[in-house]
């Protein structure tokens, strides 16, 4: 990805808000894949993917493409690529660099995660859910991450990309590598790339 901007903030191209396959066709094509091409996602595709996942679709209110309980928006979408680890900033539609190193292999226990172009890591910031009990935080964060993951599935089905959501993650080890704070919890990871050649 050649963006031509400083590494700390990578402004993404404007996301497309029209096109793609009809919803029912995308649902018919939705599936999990565990074999990927090593080909990188172009900036425009990554931009559209992240906007579809949890971008701002109602600028006047800041509303997002996926729901969140009490509008806490407690899920952060981290993006692990060969060029480093980023967090998606939906309000500016940009990536903020967190780490220089390639940590893709640490985002899951399956072999393919080290080579897939993009691994998304869904992290709940429990401090944004202040009025909820510990039990409620767990009950809300899981589905909220699931809504985002399903948006990614539908985008991938529409665009001919391969994806799989993953729960097999060494969460404590990955949290240390990512430098997460104690109130941040890894919920799920999801790999995205082009399908492997037949």
PDB file of C-alpha atoms in Angstrom:
ATOM      1  CA  UNK A   1       0.000   0.000   0.000  1.00  0.00           C
ATOM      2  CA  UNK A   2       1.616   3.189  -1.122  1.00  0.00           C
ATOM      3  CA  UNK A   3      -0.270   6.080   0.448  1.00  0.00           C
ATOM      4  CA  UNK A   4       2.369   8.799   0.352  1.00  0.00           C
ATOM      5  CA  UNK A   5       1.591  10.106   3.849  1.00  0.00           C
ATOM      6  CA  UNK A   6       3.413   9.986   7.162  1.00  0.00           C
ATOM      7  CA  UNK A   7       3.212   6.546   8.782  1.00  0.00           C
ATOM      8  CA  UNK A   8       1.423   7.761  11.909  1.00  0.00           C
ATOM      9  CA  UNK A   9      -1.784   8.669  10.054  1.00  0.00           C
ATOM     10  CA  UNK A  10      -2.757   7.036   6.779  1.00  0.00           C
ATOM     11  CA  UNK A  11      -5.726   8.757   5.165  1.00  0.00           C
ATOM     12  CA  UNK A  12      -7.812   6.241   3.243  1.00  0.00           C
ATOM     13  CA  UNK A  13      -9.405   6.947  -0.151  1.00  0.00           C
ATOM     14  CA  UNK A  14     -13.080   7.888  -0.007  1.00  0.00           C
ATOM     15  CA  UNK A  15     -15.205   4.795   0.447  1.00  0.00           C
ATOM     16  CA  UNK A  16     -17.699   3.876  -2.248  1.00  0.00           C
ATOM     17  CA  UNK A  17     -21.250   3.926  -1.000  1.00  0.00           C
ATOM     18  CA  UNK A  18     -22.936   2.453  -4.040  1.00  0.00           C
ATOM     19  CA  UNK A  19     -22.465  -0.645  -6.133  1.00  0.00           C
ATOM     20  CA  UNK A  20     -21.653  -4.189  -5.214  1.00  0.00           C
ATOM     21  CA  UNK A  21     -23.909  -7.192  -5.451  1.00  0.00           C
ATOM     22  CA  UNK A  22     -27.538  -7.097  -4.263  1.00  0.00           C
ATOM     23  CA  UNK A  23     -27.914  -8.108  -0.605  1.00  0.00           C
ATOM     24  CA  UNK A  24     -29.592 -11.457  -1.258  1.00  0.00           C
ATOM     25  CA  UNK A  25     -26.876 -12.415  -3.734  1.00  0.00           C
ATOM     26  CA  UNK A  26     -24.192 -11.454  -1.201  1.00  0.00           C
ATOM     27  CA  UNK A  27     -25.945 -13.575   1.433  1.00  0.00           C
ATOM     28  CA  UNK A  28     -26.052 -16.499  -0.987  1.00  0.00           C
ATOM     29  CA  UNK A  29     -22.286 -16.145  -1.589  1.00  0.00           C
ATOM     30  CA  UNK A  30     -21.318 -15.609   2.087  1.00  0.00           C
ATOM     31  CA  UNK A  31     -18.874 -18.275   3.277  1.00  0.00           C
ATOM     32  CA  UNK A  32     -15.705 -18.828   5.281  1.00  0.00           C
ATOM     33  CA  UNK A  33     -12.394 -19.475   3.546  1.00  0.00           C
ATOM     34  CA  UNK A  34      -9.047 -20.513   4.975  1.00  0.00           C
ATOM     35  CA  UNK A  35      -6.925 -20.329   1.837  1.00  0.00           C
ATOM     36  CA  UNK A  36      -5.829 -16.936   0.570  1.00  0.00           C
ATOM     37  CA  UNK A  37      -3.725 -15.389  -2.151  1.00  0.00           C
ATOM     38  CA  UNK A  38      -0.792 -13.350  -0.772  1.00  0.00           C
ATOM     39  CA  UNK A  39      -1.821 -10.440  -3.051  1.00  0.00           C
ATOM     40  CA  UNK A  40      -2.277  -7.188  -1.104  1.00  0.00           C
ATOM     41  CA  UNK A  41      -5.590  -5.390  -1.019  1.00  0.00           C
ATOM     42  CA  UNK A  42      -5.411  -2.117  -2.993  1.00  0.00           C
ATOM     43  CA  UNK A  43      -6.017   1.043  -0.926  1.00  0.00           C
ATOM     44  CA  UNK A  44      -9.510   1.537  -2.404  1.00  0.00           C
ATOM     45  CA  UNK A  45     -10.560  -2.010  -1.485  1.00  0.00           C
ATOM     46  CA  UNK A  46      -9.175  -1.670   2.054  1.00  0.00           C
ATOM     47  CA  UNK A  47     -10.982   1.661   2.381  1.00  0.00           C
ATOM     48  CA  UNK A  48     -14.297   0.148   1.302  1.00  0.00           C
ATOM     49  CA  UNK A  49     -13.764  -2.885   3.543  1.00  0.00           C
ATOM     50  CA  UNK A  50     -13.181  -0.800   6.672  1.00  0.00           C
ATOM     51  CA  UNK A  51     -16.045   1.564   5.911  1.00  0.00           C
ATOM     52  CA  UNK A  52     -18.367  -1.422   5.414  1.00  0.00           C
ATOM     53  CA  UNK A  53     -17.101  -2.967   8.659  1.00  0.00           C
ATOM     54  CA  UNK A  54     -17.728  -0.058  11.021  1.00  0.00           C
ATOM     55  CA  UNK A  55     -17.508   3.209   9.132  1.00  0.00           C
ATOM     56  CA  UNK A  56     -19.608   6.336   9.504  1.00  0.00           C
ATOM     57  CA  UNK A  57     -22.632   6.070   7.220  1.00  0.00           C
ATOM     58  CA  UNK A  58     -24.553   9.046   8.651  1.00  0.00           C
ATOM     59  CA  UNK A  59     -22.111  11.938   8.957  1.00  0.00           C
ATOM     60  CA  UNK A  60     -24.738  14.250  10.416  1.00  0.00           C
ATOM     61  CA  UNK A  61     -25.058  12.037  13.524  1.00  0.00           C
ATOM     62  CA  UNK A  62     -21.849   9.974  13.401  1.00  0.00           C
ATOM     63  CA  UNK A  63     -23.932   6.809  12.981  1.00  0.00           C
ATOM     64  CA  UNK A  64     -22.070   3.682  11.934  1.00  0.00           C
ATOM     65  CA  UNK A  65     -22.598   0.822   9.488  1.00  0.00           C
ATOM     66  CA  UNK A  66     -22.957  -1.639  12.409  1.00  0.00           C
ATOM     67  CA  UNK A  67     -25.039  -1.200  15.556  1.00  0.00           C
ATOM     68  CA  UNK A  68     -23.583  -1.013  19.048  1.00  0.00           C
ATOM     69  CA  UNK A  69     -25.400  -1.305  22.357  1.00  0.00           C
ATOM     70  CA  UNK A  70     -26.267   2.078  23.873  1.00  0.00           C
ATOM     71  CA  UNK A  71     -24.261   3.636  21.023  1.00  0.00           C
ATOM     72  CA  UNK A  72     -21.094   2.934  23.040  1.00  0.00           C
ATOM     73  CA  UNK A  73     -19.099   2.143  19.875  1.00  0.00           C
ATOM     74  CA  UNK A  74     -16.787   0.173  22.142  1.00  0.00           C
ATOM     75  CA  UNK A  75     -15.292  -1.978  19.383  1.00  0.00           C
ATOM     76  CA  UNK A  76     -12.084  -0.781  17.756  1.00  0.00           C
ATOM     77  CA  UNK A  77     -11.023  -2.387  14.483  1.00  0.00           C
ATOM     78  CA  UNK A  78      -7.283  -3.071  14.397  1.00  0.00           C
ATOM     79  CA  UNK A  79      -5.715  -3.846  11.026  1.00  0.00           C
ATOM     80  CA  UNK A  80      -2.641  -6.096  10.929  1.00  0.00           C
ATOM     81  CA  UNK A  81      -0.741  -6.088   7.627  1.00  0.00           C
ATOM     82  CA  UNK A  82       2.791  -6.807   6.444  1.00  0.00           C
ATOM     83  CA  UNK A  83       3.518  -3.087   6.964  1.00  0.00           C
ATOM     84  CA  UNK A  84       2.467  -2.966  10.598  1.00  0.00           C
ATOM     85  CA  UNK A  85      -0.492  -2.677  12.932  1.00  0.00           C
ATOM     86  CA  UNK A  86      -3.051   0.118  12.582  1.00  0.00           C
ATOM     87  CA  UNK A  87      -6.328   1.059  14.233  1.00  0.00           C
ATOM     88  CA  UNK A  88      -9.180   2.268  12.049  1.00  0.00           C
ATOM     89  CA  UNK A  89     -10.400   5.766  12.921  1.00  0.00           C
ATOM     90  CA  UNK A  90     -13.914   5.871  11.498  1.00  0.00           C
ATOM     91  CA  UNK A  91     -14.485   9.568  12.173  1.00  0.00           C
ATOM     92  CA  UNK A  92     -11.577  10.596   9.934  1.00  0.00           C
ATOM     93  CA  UNK A  93     -11.684   7.442   7.771  1.00  0.00           C
ATOM     94  CA  UNK A  94      -7.982   6.906   8.347  1.00  0.00           C
ATOM     95  CA  UNK A  95      -5.579   4.380   9.799  1.00  0.00           C
ATOM     96  CA  UNK A  96      -3.493   5.283  12.839  1.00  0.00           C
ATOM     97  CA  UNK A  97      -0.269   3.329  13.024  1.00  0.00           C
ATOM     98  CA  UNK A  98       0.314   1.481  16.290  1.00  0.00           C
ATOM     99  CA  UNK A  99       3.269  -0.802  15.488  1.00  0.00           C
ATOM    100  CA  UNK A 100       5.883  -0.952  12.759  1.00  0.00           C
ATOM    101  CA  UNK A 101       6.308  -4.709  12.837  1.00  0.00           C
ATOM    102  CA  UNK A 102       4.303  -7.387  11.061  1.00  0.00           C
ATOM    103  CA  UNK A 103       2.311  -9.184  13.771  1.00  0.00           C
ATOM    104  CA  UNK A 104      -0.051 -11.104  11.479  1.00  0.00           C
ATOM    105  CA  UNK A 105       1.257 -14.482  12.703  1.00  0.00           C
ATOM    106  CA  UNK A 106       0.318 -13.506  16.271  1.00  0.00           C
ATOM    107  CA  UNK A 107      -3.327 -12.772  15.402  1.00  0.00           C
ATOM    108  CA  UNK A 108      -4.376 -16.423  15.493  1.00  0.00           C
ATOM    109  CA  UNK A 109      -3.342 -20.024  15.935  1.00  0.00           C
ATOM    110  CA  UNK A 110      -3.846 -21.142  12.320  1.00  0.00           C
ATOM    111  CA  UNK A 111      -0.891 -21.182   9.915  1.00  0.00           C
ATOM    112  CA  UNK A 112      -2.579 -19.075   7.217  1.00  0.00           C
ATOM    113  CA  UNK A 113      -2.871 -15.954   9.407  1.00  0.00           C
ATOM    114  CA  UNK A 114       0.836 -15.189   8.917  1.00  0.00           C
ATOM    115  CA  UNK A 115       0.443 -14.806   5.141  1.00  0.00           C
ATOM    116  CA  UNK A 116      -3.078 -13.434   4.612  1.00  0.00           C
ATOM    117  CA  UNK A 117      -2.841  -9.758   3.555  1.00  0.00           C
ATOM    118  CA  UNK A 118      -5.147  -8.381   6.268  1.00  0.00           C
ATOM    119  CA  UNK A 119      -6.077  -9.624   9.717  1.00  0.00           C
ATOM    120  CA  UNK A 120      -8.687  -7.555  11.496  1.00  0.00           C
ATOM    121  CA  UNK A 121      -8.709  -7.725  15.292  1.00  0.00           C
ATOM    122  CA  UNK A 122     -11.867  -6.588  17.083  1.00  0.00           C
ATOM    123  CA  UNK A 123     -11.000  -5.043  20.447  1.00  0.00           C
ATOM    124  CA  UNK A 124     -13.595  -3.921  22.995  1.00  0.00           C
ATOM    125  CA  UNK A 125     -12.681  -0.880  25.083  1.00  0.00           C
ATOM    126  CA  UNK A 126     -14.674  -1.631  28.232  1.00  0.00           C
ATOM    127  CA  UNK A 127     -14.058   1.872  29.601  1.00  0.00           C
ATOM    128  CA  UNK A 128     -16.608   3.155  27.063  1.00  0.00           C
ATOM    129  CA  UNK A 129     -19.264   0.966  28.724  1.00  0.00           C
ATOM    130  CA  UNK A 130     -18.993   2.604  32.142  1.00  0.00           C
ATOM    131  CA  UNK A 131     -22.593   2.153  33.244  1.00  0.00           C
ATOM    132  CA  UNK A 132     -22.657  -1.593  32.452  1.00  0.00           C
ATOM    133  CA  UNK A 133     -21.799  -4.434  34.821  1.00  0.00           C
ATOM    134  CA  UNK A 134     -18.927  -6.788  33.958  1.00  0.00           C
ATOM    135  CA  UNK A 135     -21.453  -9.389  32.819  1.00  0.00           C
ATOM    136  CA  UNK A 136     -23.296  -6.882  30.635  1.00  0.00           C
ATOM    137  CA  UNK A 137     -20.036  -5.711  29.068  1.00  0.00           C
ATOM    138  CA  UNK A 138     -19.282  -9.267  27.951  1.00  0.00           C
ATOM    139  CA  UNK A 139     -22.859  -9.774  26.757  1.00  0.00           C
ATOM    140  CA  UNK A 140     -22.786  -6.621  24.617  1.00  0.00           C
ATOM    141  CA  UNK A 141     -19.220  -6.646  23.277  1.00  0.00           C
ATOM    142  CA  UNK A 142     -19.519 -10.084  21.666  1.00  0.00           C
ATOM    143  CA  UNK A 143     -22.584  -9.332  19.536  1.00  0.00           C
ATOM    144  CA  UNK A 144     -21.294  -5.861  18.672  1.00  0.00           C
ATOM    145  CA  UNK A 145     -18.083  -7.396  17.290  1.00  0.00           C
ATOM    146  CA  UNK A 146     -20.230  -9.998  15.514  1.00  0.00           C
ATOM    147  CA  UNK A 147     -22.207  -7.310  13.688  1.00  0.00           C
ATOM    148  CA  UNK A 148     -18.959  -5.861  12.360  1.00  0.00           C
ATOM    149  CA  UNK A 149     -17.674  -9.296  11.346  1.00  0.00           C
ATOM    150  CA  UNK A 150     -20.902  -9.990   9.447  1.00  0.00           C
ATOM    151  CA  UNK A 151     -20.575  -6.673   7.607  1.00  0.00           C
ATOM    152  CA  UNK A 152     -17.094  -7.820   6.559  1.00  0.00           C
ATOM    153  CA  UNK A 153     -18.489 -11.169   5.405  1.00  0.00           C
ATOM    154  CA  UNK A 154     -21.119  -9.470   3.258  1.00  0.00           C
ATOM    155  CA  UNK A 155     -18.638  -6.995   1.802  1.00  0.00           C
ATOM    156  CA  UNK A 156     -16.275  -9.849   0.932  1.00  0.00           C
ATOM    157  CA  UNK A 157     -19.098 -11.862  -0.637  1.00  0.00           C
ATOM    158  CA  UNK A 158     -20.079  -8.837  -2.716  1.00  0.00           C
ATOM    159  CA  UNK A 159     -16.496  -8.069  -3.807  1.00  0.00           C
ATOM    160  CA  UNK A 160     -15.236 -11.605  -4.453  1.00  0.00           C
ATOM    161  CA  UNK A 161     -12.874 -11.594  -1.468  1.00  0.00           C
ATOM    162  CA  UNK A 162     -12.179 -14.460   0.928  1.00  0.00           C
ATOM    163  CA  UNK A 163     -12.668 -14.145   4.692  1.00  0.00           C
ATOM    164  CA  UNK A 164     -13.018 -16.116   7.899  1.00  0.00           C
ATOM    165  CA  UNK A 165     -13.810 -14.930  11.412  1.00  0.00           C
ATOM    166  CA  UNK A 166     -11.651 -16.555  14.077  1.00  0.00           C
ATOM    167  CA  UNK A 167     -11.946 -17.163  17.783  1.00  0.00           C
ATOM    168  CA  UNK A 168      -8.753 -19.233  18.023  1.00  0.00           C
ATOM    169  CA  UNK A 169      -6.514 -16.440  19.308  1.00  0.00           C
ATOM    170  CA  UNK A 170      -4.012 -16.377  22.165  1.00  0.00           C
ATOM    171  CA  UNK A 171      -5.650 -13.263  23.559  1.00  0.00           C
ATOM    172  CA  UNK A 172      -3.231 -12.500  26.421  1.00  0.00           C
ATOM    173  CA  UNK A 173      -0.160 -12.872  24.181  1.00  0.00           C
ATOM    174  CA  UNK A 174      -1.692 -10.836  21.352  1.00  0.00           C
ATOM    175  CA  UNK A 175      -2.836  -8.107  23.761  1.00  0.00           C
ATOM    176  CA  UNK A 176       0.745  -7.775  25.012  1.00  0.00           C
ATOM    177  CA  UNK A 177       2.137  -7.536  21.472  1.00  0.00           C
ATOM    178  CA  UNK A 178      -0.495  -4.964  20.527  1.00  0.00           C
ATOM    179  CA  UNK A 179       0.195  -2.914  23.668  1.00  0.00           C
ATOM    180  CA  UNK A 180      -3.438  -2.976  24.786  1.00  0.00           C
ATOM    181  CA  UNK A 181      -4.531  -1.339  28.028  1.00  0.00           C
ATOM    182  CA  UNK A 182      -6.105  -3.411  30.837  1.00  0.00           C
ATOM    183  CA  UNK A 183      -9.627  -2.226  29.920  1.00  0.00           C
ATOM    184  CA  UNK A 184      -9.227  -3.430  26.314  1.00  0.00           C
ATOM    185  CA  UNK A 185     -10.307  -6.974  25.418  1.00  0.00           C
ATOM    186  CA  UNK A 186      -9.743  -8.889  22.180  1.00  0.00           C
ATOM    187  CA  UNK A 187     -13.083 -10.346  21.092  1.00  0.00           C
ATOM    188  CA  UNK A 188     -12.472 -11.838  17.627  1.00  0.00           C
ATOM    189  CA  UNK A 189     -10.115 -11.746  14.673  1.00  0.00           C
ATOM    190  CA  UNK A 190     -10.981 -11.955  10.983  1.00  0.00           C
ATOM    191  CA  UNK A 191      -8.751 -12.659   8.001  1.00  0.00           C
ATOM    192  CA  UNK A 192      -9.435 -10.991   4.651  1.00  0.00           C
ATOM    193  CA  UNK A 193      -7.765 -11.402   1.278  1.00  0.00           C
ATOM    194  CA  UNK A 194      -8.223 -12.555  -2.274  1.00  0.00           C
ATOM    195  CA  UNK A 195      -9.138 -16.217  -2.704  1.00  0.00           C
ATOM    196  CA  UNK A 196      -6.282 -18.624  -3.355  1.00  0.00           C
ATOM    197  CA  UNK A 197      -5.921 -19.595  -7.003  1.00  0.00           C
ATOM    198  CA  UNK A 198      -7.747 -22.862  -7.757  1.00  0.00           C
TER     199      UNK A 198
END
